């Protein structure tokens, strides 16, 4: 993620949003809680090692400065946001704002609403510092009684043994073929950012998982199949784009480990298949093969190697590969924050979700987040793709409902 920002000049800032009911607390009270709960998380305060000219050092490396708890609390900014449109605008601006490589690589915004009408907390963080699972760690740590961690992911990390690990890397390299081709949303990313979000009841998505003939689909399978169907509805059925699916690589004993510990699966998104069940079956098979062959962990190793700088033309080629639509056209990420309702300073967290940064030459991305009994689908796009976001979101929800209604 540092390479994306360093080489392609696109902000690698992600955002997480918690909407809370009740009167907005005093900023000093929130700062005290932030200092208490996040001050001791040393991994949160890492900064990218810099060269003398202020650019990231290559190969990329972390510095781990000592941070005073009071300084941590002071990173809370306060703003006004009277309605959801104002919150959406604030999140979009946060995604467009690069965080300085020299740090700090995160900030927290308290958005005060109308008196007694609720408020929002918005986390801004560099994606190299945190991934979706780490957003859950931070949110649970900040709340009154941190919720039980979600189950460990089903995707296996890299296997044991040098040969097996090398095989996983080679398998990920083979999965890059056949190469994709640029789609209409891969023609560059402009400086603007827009976001849209909507919700789906967990019970509905859970019912859609039973639509897989002879088995039970994962949440990620349903999500990807629904995005494929939405693209078919809204943008047409011309060809199958390549989707990058971030996969949590934490093992069973690492559910609460902080950082950006993700690999990825590269699969074809079956837009060309006409039926929702056919799309679900195709996605399920592709993801199952990728996990079985340890490709998410292998791709993580491969990307680390590609990000190592090379001189001259070779370095330019690596930079182009990192954002090439021949590798991937779209990114779809699924995150499980908490199955339990949480409270912050006695106020209930009504909803919680995340919005991702845009990789180079990827005009929009999709994130699905579970909190309590609701999934929130968030789409991030650049300014040129803003008119797409709401229709694609609604079509994705409609695809999930179609699968659920037919098979429950």
mmCIF file of N, CA, C and O in Angstrom, residues 77-138:
data_model
loop_
_atom_site.group_PDB
_atom_site.id
_atom_site.type_symbol
_atom_site.label_atom_id
_atom_site.label_comp_id
_atom_site.label_asym_id
_atom_site.label_seq_id
_atom_site.Cartn_x
_atom_site.Cartn_y
_atom_site.Cartn_z
ATOM 1 N N UNK A 77 -10.201 15.371 15.988
ATOM 2 C CA UNK A 77 -10.706 16.621 15.436
ATOM 3 C C UNK A 77 -12.219 16.657 15.625
ATOM 4 O O UNK A 77 -12.875 15.622 15.639
ATOM 5 N N UNK A 78 -12.769 17.844 15.737
ATOM 6 C CA UNK A 78 -14.213 18.011 15.949
ATOM 7 C C UNK A 78 -14.780 18.813 14.791
ATOM 8 O O UNK A 78 -14.213 19.825 14.371
ATOM 9 N N UNK A 79 -15.899 18.340 14.241
ATOM 10 C CA UNK A 79 -16.572 19.034 13.138
ATOM 11 C C UNK A 79 -18.069 18.855 13.300
ATOM 12 O O UNK A 79 -18.545 18.066 14.132
ATOM 13 N N UNK A 80 -18.825 19.587 12.498
ATOM 14 C CA UNK A 80 -20.277 19.499 12.518
ATOM 15 C C UNK A 80 -20.757 18.710 11.296
ATOM 16 O O UNK A 80 -20.225 18.878 10.197
ATOM 17 N N UNK A 81 -21.752 17.867 11.489
ATOM 18 C CA UNK A 81 -22.373 17.131 10.386
ATOM 19 C C UNK A 81 -23.832 16.888 10.758
ATOM 20 O O UNK A 81 -24.149 15.973 11.513
ATOM 21 N N UNK A 82 -24.715 17.711 10.221
ATOM 22 C CA UNK A 82 -26.112 17.701 10.651
ATOM 23 C C UNK A 82 -26.902 16.545 10.061
ATOM 24 O O UNK A 82 -27.932 16.157 10.610
ATOM 25 N N UNK A 83 -26.463 15.981 8.922
ATOM 26 C CA UNK A 83 -27.244 14.913 8.294
ATOM 27 C C UNK A 83 -26.292 13.963 7.569
ATOM 28 O O UNK A 83 -25.077 14.160 7.534
ATOM 29 N N UNK A 84 -26.872 12.931 6.968
ATOM 30 C CA UNK A 84 -26.059 11.896 6.326
ATOM 31 C C UNK A 84 -25.297 12.439 5.132
ATOM 32 O O UNK A 84 -24.183 11.992 4.847
ATOM 33 N N UNK A 85 -25.866 13.400 4.415
ATOM 34 C CA UNK A 85 -25.148 13.987 3.286
ATOM 35 C C UNK A 85 -23.856 14.653 3.750
ATOM 36 O O UNK A 85 -22.815 14.560 3.080
ATOM 37 N N UNK A 86 -23.918 15.329 4.902
ATOM 38 C CA UNK A 86 -22.720 15.972 5.435
ATOM 39 C C UNK A 86 -21.686 14.930 5.850
ATOM 40 O O UNK A 86 -20.482 15.127 5.650
ATOM 41 N N UNK A 87 -22.139 13.822 6.432
ATOM 42 C CA UNK A 87 -21.216 12.745 6.812
ATOM 43 C C UNK A 87 -20.573 12.158 5.562
ATOM 44 O O UNK A 87 -19.353 11.922 5.517
ATOM 45 N N UNK A 88 -21.381 11.932 4.535
ATOM 46 C CA UNK A 88 -20.858 11.372 3.289
ATOM 47 C C UNK A 88 -19.792 12.297 2.682
ATOM 48 O O UNK A 88 -18.747 11.842 2.221
ATOM 49 N N UNK A 89 -20.064 13.588 2.681
ATOM 50 C CA UNK A 89 -19.089 14.530 2.166
ATOM 51 C C UNK A 89 -17.802 14.528 2.966
ATOM 52 O O UNK A 89 -16.709 14.619 2.406
ATOM 53 N N UNK A 90 -17.924 14.425 4.286
ATOM 54 C CA UNK A 90 -16.736 14.397 5.147
ATOM 55 C C UNK A 90 -15.900 13.163 4.853
ATOM 56 O O UNK A 90 -14.664 13.251 4.749
ATOM 57 N N UNK A 91 -16.542 11.999 4.718
ATOM 58 C CA UNK A 91 -15.813 10.760 4.438
ATOM 59 C C UNK A 91 -15.128 10.847 3.081
ATOM 60 O O UNK A 91 -13.965 10.439 2.922
ATOM 61 N N UNK A 92 -15.828 11.377 2.083
ATOM 62 C CA UNK A 92 -15.238 11.502 0.748
ATOM 63 C C UNK A 92 -13.995 12.386 0.775
ATOM 64 O O UNK A 92 -12.966 12.068 0.149
ATOM 65 N N UNK A 93 -14.062 13.479 1.499
ATOM 66 C CA UNK A 93 -12.887 14.362 1.597
ATOM 67 C C UNK A 93 -11.740 13.680 2.330
ATOM 68 O O UNK A 93 -10.560 13.865 1.993
ATOM 69 N N UNK A 94 -12.067 12.883 3.343
ATOM 70 C CA UNK A 94 -11.019 12.167 4.078
ATOM 71 C C UNK A 94 -10.296 11.177 3.168
ATOM 72 O O UNK A 94 -9.068 11.034 3.231
ATOM 73 N N UNK A 95 -11.038 10.490 2.304
ATOM 74 C CA UNK A 95 -10.431 9.519 1.402
ATOM 75 C C UNK A 95 -9.537 10.191 0.366
ATOM 76 O O UNK A 95 -8.590 9.575 -0.132
ATOM 77 N N UNK A 96 -9.832 11.433 0.027
ATOM 78 C CA UNK A 96 -9.040 12.160 -0.968
ATOM 79 C C UNK A 96 -7.794 12.795 -0.371
ATOM 80 O O UNK A 96 -6.938 13.303 -1.110
ATOM 81 N N UNK A 97 -7.665 12.764 0.945
ATOM 82 C CA UNK A 97 -6.566 13.447 1.636
ATOM 83 C C UNK A 97 -5.464 12.457 1.991
ATOM 84 O O UNK A 97 -5.657 11.587 2.844
ATOM 85 N N UNK A 98 -4.290 12.550 1.360
ATOM 86 C CA UNK A 98 -3.209 11.628 1.732
ATOM 87 C C UNK A 98 -2.674 11.949 3.120
ATOM 88 O O UNK A 98 -2.558 13.119 3.500
ATOM 89 N N UNK A 99 -2.399 10.905 3.877
ATOM 90 C CA UNK A 99 -1.776 11.091 5.188
ATOM 91 C C UNK A 99 -0.267 11.185 5.003
ATOM 92 O O UNK A 99 0.312 10.430 4.216
ATOM 93 N N UNK A 100 0.393 12.079 5.685
ATOM 94 C CA UNK A 100 1.832 12.269 5.450
ATOM 95 C C UNK A 100 2.622 11.028 5.827
ATOM 96 O O UNK A 100 2.413 10.435 6.890
ATOM 97 N N UNK A 101 3.530 10.615 4.937
ATOM 98 C CA UNK A 101 4.293 9.391 5.185
ATOM 99 C C UNK A 101 5.072 9.467 6.485
ATOM 100 O O UNK A 101 5.289 8.453 7.146
ATOM 101 N N UNK A 102 5.491 10.689 6.858
ATOM 102 C CA UNK A 102 6.223 10.840 8.104
ATOM 103 C C UNK A 102 5.361 10.717 9.334
ATOM 104 O O UNK A 102 5.870 10.748 10.451
ATOM 105 N N UNK A 103 4.062 10.613 9.150
ATOM 106 C CA UNK A 103 3.130 10.374 10.216
ATOM 107 C C UNK A 103 2.619 11.651 10.871
ATOM 108 O O UNK A 103 3.049 12.749 10.522
ATOM 109 N N UNK A 104 1.656 11.499 11.783
ATOM 110 C CA UNK A 104 1.020 10.226 12.127
ATOM 111 C C UNK A 104 0.132 9.715 10.992
ATOM 112 O O UNK A 104 -0.369 10.491 10.189
ATOM 113 N N UNK A 105 -0.057 8.409 10.957
ATOM 114 C CA UNK A 105 -0.761 7.761 9.855
ATOM 115 C C UNK A 105 -2.223 7.467 10.184
ATOM 116 O O UNK A 105 -2.843 6.625 9.529
ATOM 117 N N UNK A 106 -2.753 8.139 11.186
ATOM 118 C CA UNK A 106 -4.176 7.992 11.472
ATOM 119 C C UNK A 106 -4.674 9.250 12.165
ATOM 120 O O UNK A 106 -3.916 10.038 12.726
ATOM 121 N N UNK A 107 -5.974 9.429 12.131
ATOM 122 C CA UNK A 107 -6.644 10.503 12.851
ATOM 123 C C UNK A 107 -8.081 10.095 13.106
ATOM 124 O O UNK A 107 -8.606 9.164 12.477
ATOM 125 N N UNK A 108 -8.726 10.767 14.054
ATOM 126 C CA UNK A 108 -10.103 10.452 14.414
ATOM 127 C C UNK A 108 -10.903 11.743 14.426
ATOM 128 O O UNK A 108 -10.464 12.746 14.986
ATOM 129 N N UNK A 109 -12.071 11.703 13.795
ATOM 130 C CA UNK A 109 -12.938 12.875 13.720
ATOM 131 C C UNK A 109 -14.243 12.618 14.456
ATOM 132 O O UNK A 109 -14.876 11.573 14.266
ATOM 133 N N UNK A 110 -14.624 13.545 15.298
ATOM 134 C CA UNK A 110 -15.914 13.517 15.982
ATOM 135 C C UNK A 110 -16.844 14.466 15.233
ATOM 136 O O UNK A 110 -16.608 15.677 15.191
ATOM 137 N N UNK A 111 -17.883 13.913 14.624
ATOM 138 C CA UNK A 111 -18.842 14.712 13.863
ATOM 139 C C UNK A 111 -20.095 14.885 14.696
ATOM 140 O O UNK A 111 -20.866 13.939 14.897
ATOM 141 N N UNK A 112 -20.288 16.080 15.197
ATOM 142 C CA UNK A 112 -21.441 16.366 16.055
ATOM 143 C C UNK A 112 -22.665 16.630 15.187
ATOM 144 O O UNK A 112 -22.624 17.430 14.250
ATOM 145 N N UNK A 113 -23.759 15.952 15.528
ATOM 146 C CA UNK A 113 -25.007 16.180 14.823
ATOM 147 C C UNK A 113 -25.872 17.165 15.567
ATOM 148 O O UNK A 113 -25.404 17.912 16.443
ATOM 149 N N UNK A 114 -27.156 17.186 15.239
ATOM 150 C CA UNK A 114 -28.087 18.048 15.948
ATOM 151 C C UNK A 114 -28.240 17.568 17.386
ATOM 152 O O UNK A 114 -28.055 16.389 17.697
ATOM 153 N N UNK A 115 -28.580 18.467 18.280
ATOM 154 C CA UNK A 115 -28.656 18.166 19.712
ATOM 155 C C UNK A 115 -29.543 16.954 19.968
ATOM 156 O O UNK A 115 -30.713 16.920 19.583
ATOM 157 N N UNK A 116 -28.955 15.926 20.611
ATOM 158 C CA UNK A 116 -29.704 14.726 20.959
ATOM 159 C C UNK A 116 -29.983 13.811 19.802
ATOM 160 O O UNK A 116 -30.594 12.756 19.974
ATOM 161 N N UNK A 117 -29.512 14.170 18.587
ATOM 162 C CA UNK A 117 -29.867 13.388 17.414
ATOM 163 C C UNK A 117 -28.820 12.425 16.943
ATOM 164 O O UNK A 117 -28.906 11.929 15.823
ATOM 165 N N UNK A 118 -27.818 12.153 17.743
ATOM 166 C CA UNK A 118 -26.779 11.224 17.344
ATOM 167 C C UNK A 118 -25.532 11.936 16.853
ATOM 168 O O UNK A 118 -25.508 13.158 16.661
ATOM 169 N N UNK A 119 -24.470 11.158 16.650
ATOM 170 C CA UNK A 119 -23.192 11.698 16.209
ATOM 171 C C UNK A 119 -22.407 10.580 15.532
ATOM 172 O O UNK A 119 -22.825 9.409 15.535
ATOM 173 N N UNK A 120 -21.262 10.945 14.937
ATOM 174 C CA UNK A 120 -20.435 9.979 14.226
ATOM 175 C C UNK A 120 -18.982 10.100 14.646
ATOM 176 O O UNK A 120 -18.513 11.198 14.975
ATOM 177 N N UNK A 121 -18.276 8.992 14.609
ATOM 178 C CA UNK A 121 -16.825 8.966 14.695
ATOM 179 C C UNK A 121 -16.289 8.439 13.371
ATOM 180 O O UNK A 121 -16.779 7.429 12.856
ATOM 181 N N UNK A 122 -15.306 9.117 12.820
ATOM 182 C CA UNK A 122 -14.710 8.724 11.547
ATOM 183 C C UNK A 122 -13.216 8.538 11.746
ATOM 184 O O UNK A 122 -12.500 9.489 12.095
ATOM 185 N N UNK A 123 -12.752 7.322 11.554
ATOM 186 C CA UNK A 123 -11.325 7.010 11.611
ATOM 187 C C UNK A 123 -10.732 7.188 10.218
ATOM 188 O O UNK A 123 -11.260 6.663 9.238
ATOM 189 N N UNK A 124 -9.638 7.935 10.136
ATOM 190 C CA UNK A 124 -8.864 8.060 8.907
ATOM 191 C C UNK A 124 -7.522 7.369 9.145
ATOM 192 O O UNK A 124 -6.847 7.653 10.136
ATOM 193 N N UNK A 125 -7.135 6.455 8.257
ATOM 194 C CA UNK A 125 -5.891 5.718 8.476
ATOM 195 C C UNK A 125 -5.269 5.309 7.149
ATOM 196 O O UNK A 125 -5.971 5.068 6.165
ATOM 197 N N UNK A 126 -3.941 5.247 7.135
ATOM 198 C CA UNK A 126 -3.220 4.747 5.967
ATOM 199 C C UNK A 126 -3.436 3.238 5.893
ATOM 200 O O UNK A 126 -3.322 2.527 6.895
ATOM 201 N N UNK A 127 -3.747 2.751 4.690
ATOM 202 C CA UNK A 127 -4.066 1.331 4.545
ATOM 203 C C UNK A 127 -2.857 0.435 4.810
ATOM 204 O O UNK A 127 -3.016 -0.752 5.102
ATOM 205 N N UNK A 128 -1.651 0.960 4.703
ATOM 206 C CA UNK A 128 -0.485 0.157 5.069
ATOM 207 C C UNK A 128 -0.427 -0.088 6.565
ATOM 208 O O UNK A 128 0.193 -1.049 7.027
ATOM 209 N N UNK A 129 -1.088 0.774 7.338
ATOM 210 C CA UNK A 129 -1.070 0.666 8.793
ATOM 211 C C UNK A 129 -2.147 -0.275 9.301
ATOM 212 O O UNK A 129 -1.925 -1.042 10.241
ATOM 213 N N UNK A 130 -3.332 -0.216 8.701
ATOM 214 C CA UNK A 130 -4.467 -1.011 9.186
ATOM 215 C C UNK A 130 -5.187 -1.658 8.014
ATOM 216 O O UNK A 130 -5.224 -1.114 6.906
ATOM 217 N N UNK A 131 -5.769 -2.810 8.265
ATOM 218 C CA UNK A 131 -6.691 -3.452 7.334
ATOM 219 C C UNK A 131 -8.065 -3.541 7.991
ATOM 220 O O UNK A 131 -8.285 -2.990 9.079
ATOM 221 N N UNK A 132 -9.003 -4.219 7.345
ATOM 222 C CA UNK A 132 -10.358 -4.286 7.882
ATOM 223 C C UNK A 132 -10.435 -4.934 9.250
ATOM 224 O O UNK A 132 -11.179 -4.477 10.122
ATOM 225 N N UNK A 133 -9.664 -6.008 9.443
ATOM 226 C CA UNK A 133 -9.674 -6.669 10.749
ATOM 227 C C UNK A 133 -9.150 -5.737 11.831
ATOM 228 O O UNK A 133 -9.647 -5.734 12.961
ATOM 229 N N UNK A 134 -8.137 -4.927 11.504
ATOM 230 C CA UNK A 134 -7.593 -3.989 12.492
ATOM 231 C C UNK A 134 -8.579 -2.875 12.816
ATOM 232 O O UNK A 134 -8.581 -2.355 13.936
ATOM 233 N N UNK A 135 -9.410 -2.486 11.848
ATOM 234 C CA UNK A 135 -10.478 -1.524 12.149
ATOM 235 C C UNK A 135 -11.378 -2.086 13.244
ATOM 236 O O UNK A 135 -11.771 -1.382 14.184
ATOM 237 N N UNK A 136 -11.698 -3.373 13.141
ATOM 238 C CA UNK A 136 -12.502 -4.004 14.187
ATOM 239 C C UNK A 136 -11.795 -4.009 15.528
ATOM 240 O O UNK A 136 -12.414 -3.773 16.572
ATOM 241 N N UNK A 137 -10.490 -4.283 15.523
ATOM 242 C CA UNK A 137 -9.710 -4.267 16.769
ATOM 243 C C UNK A 137 -9.806 -2.890 17.424
ATOM 244 O O UNK A 137 -10.058 -2.765 18.630
ATOM 245 N N UNK A 138 -9.618 -1.830 16.638
ATOM 246 C CA UNK A 138 -9.653 -0.476 17.184
ATOM 247 C C UNK A 138 -11.030 -0.126 17.720
ATOM 248 O O UNK A 138 -11.160 0.460 18.803
#
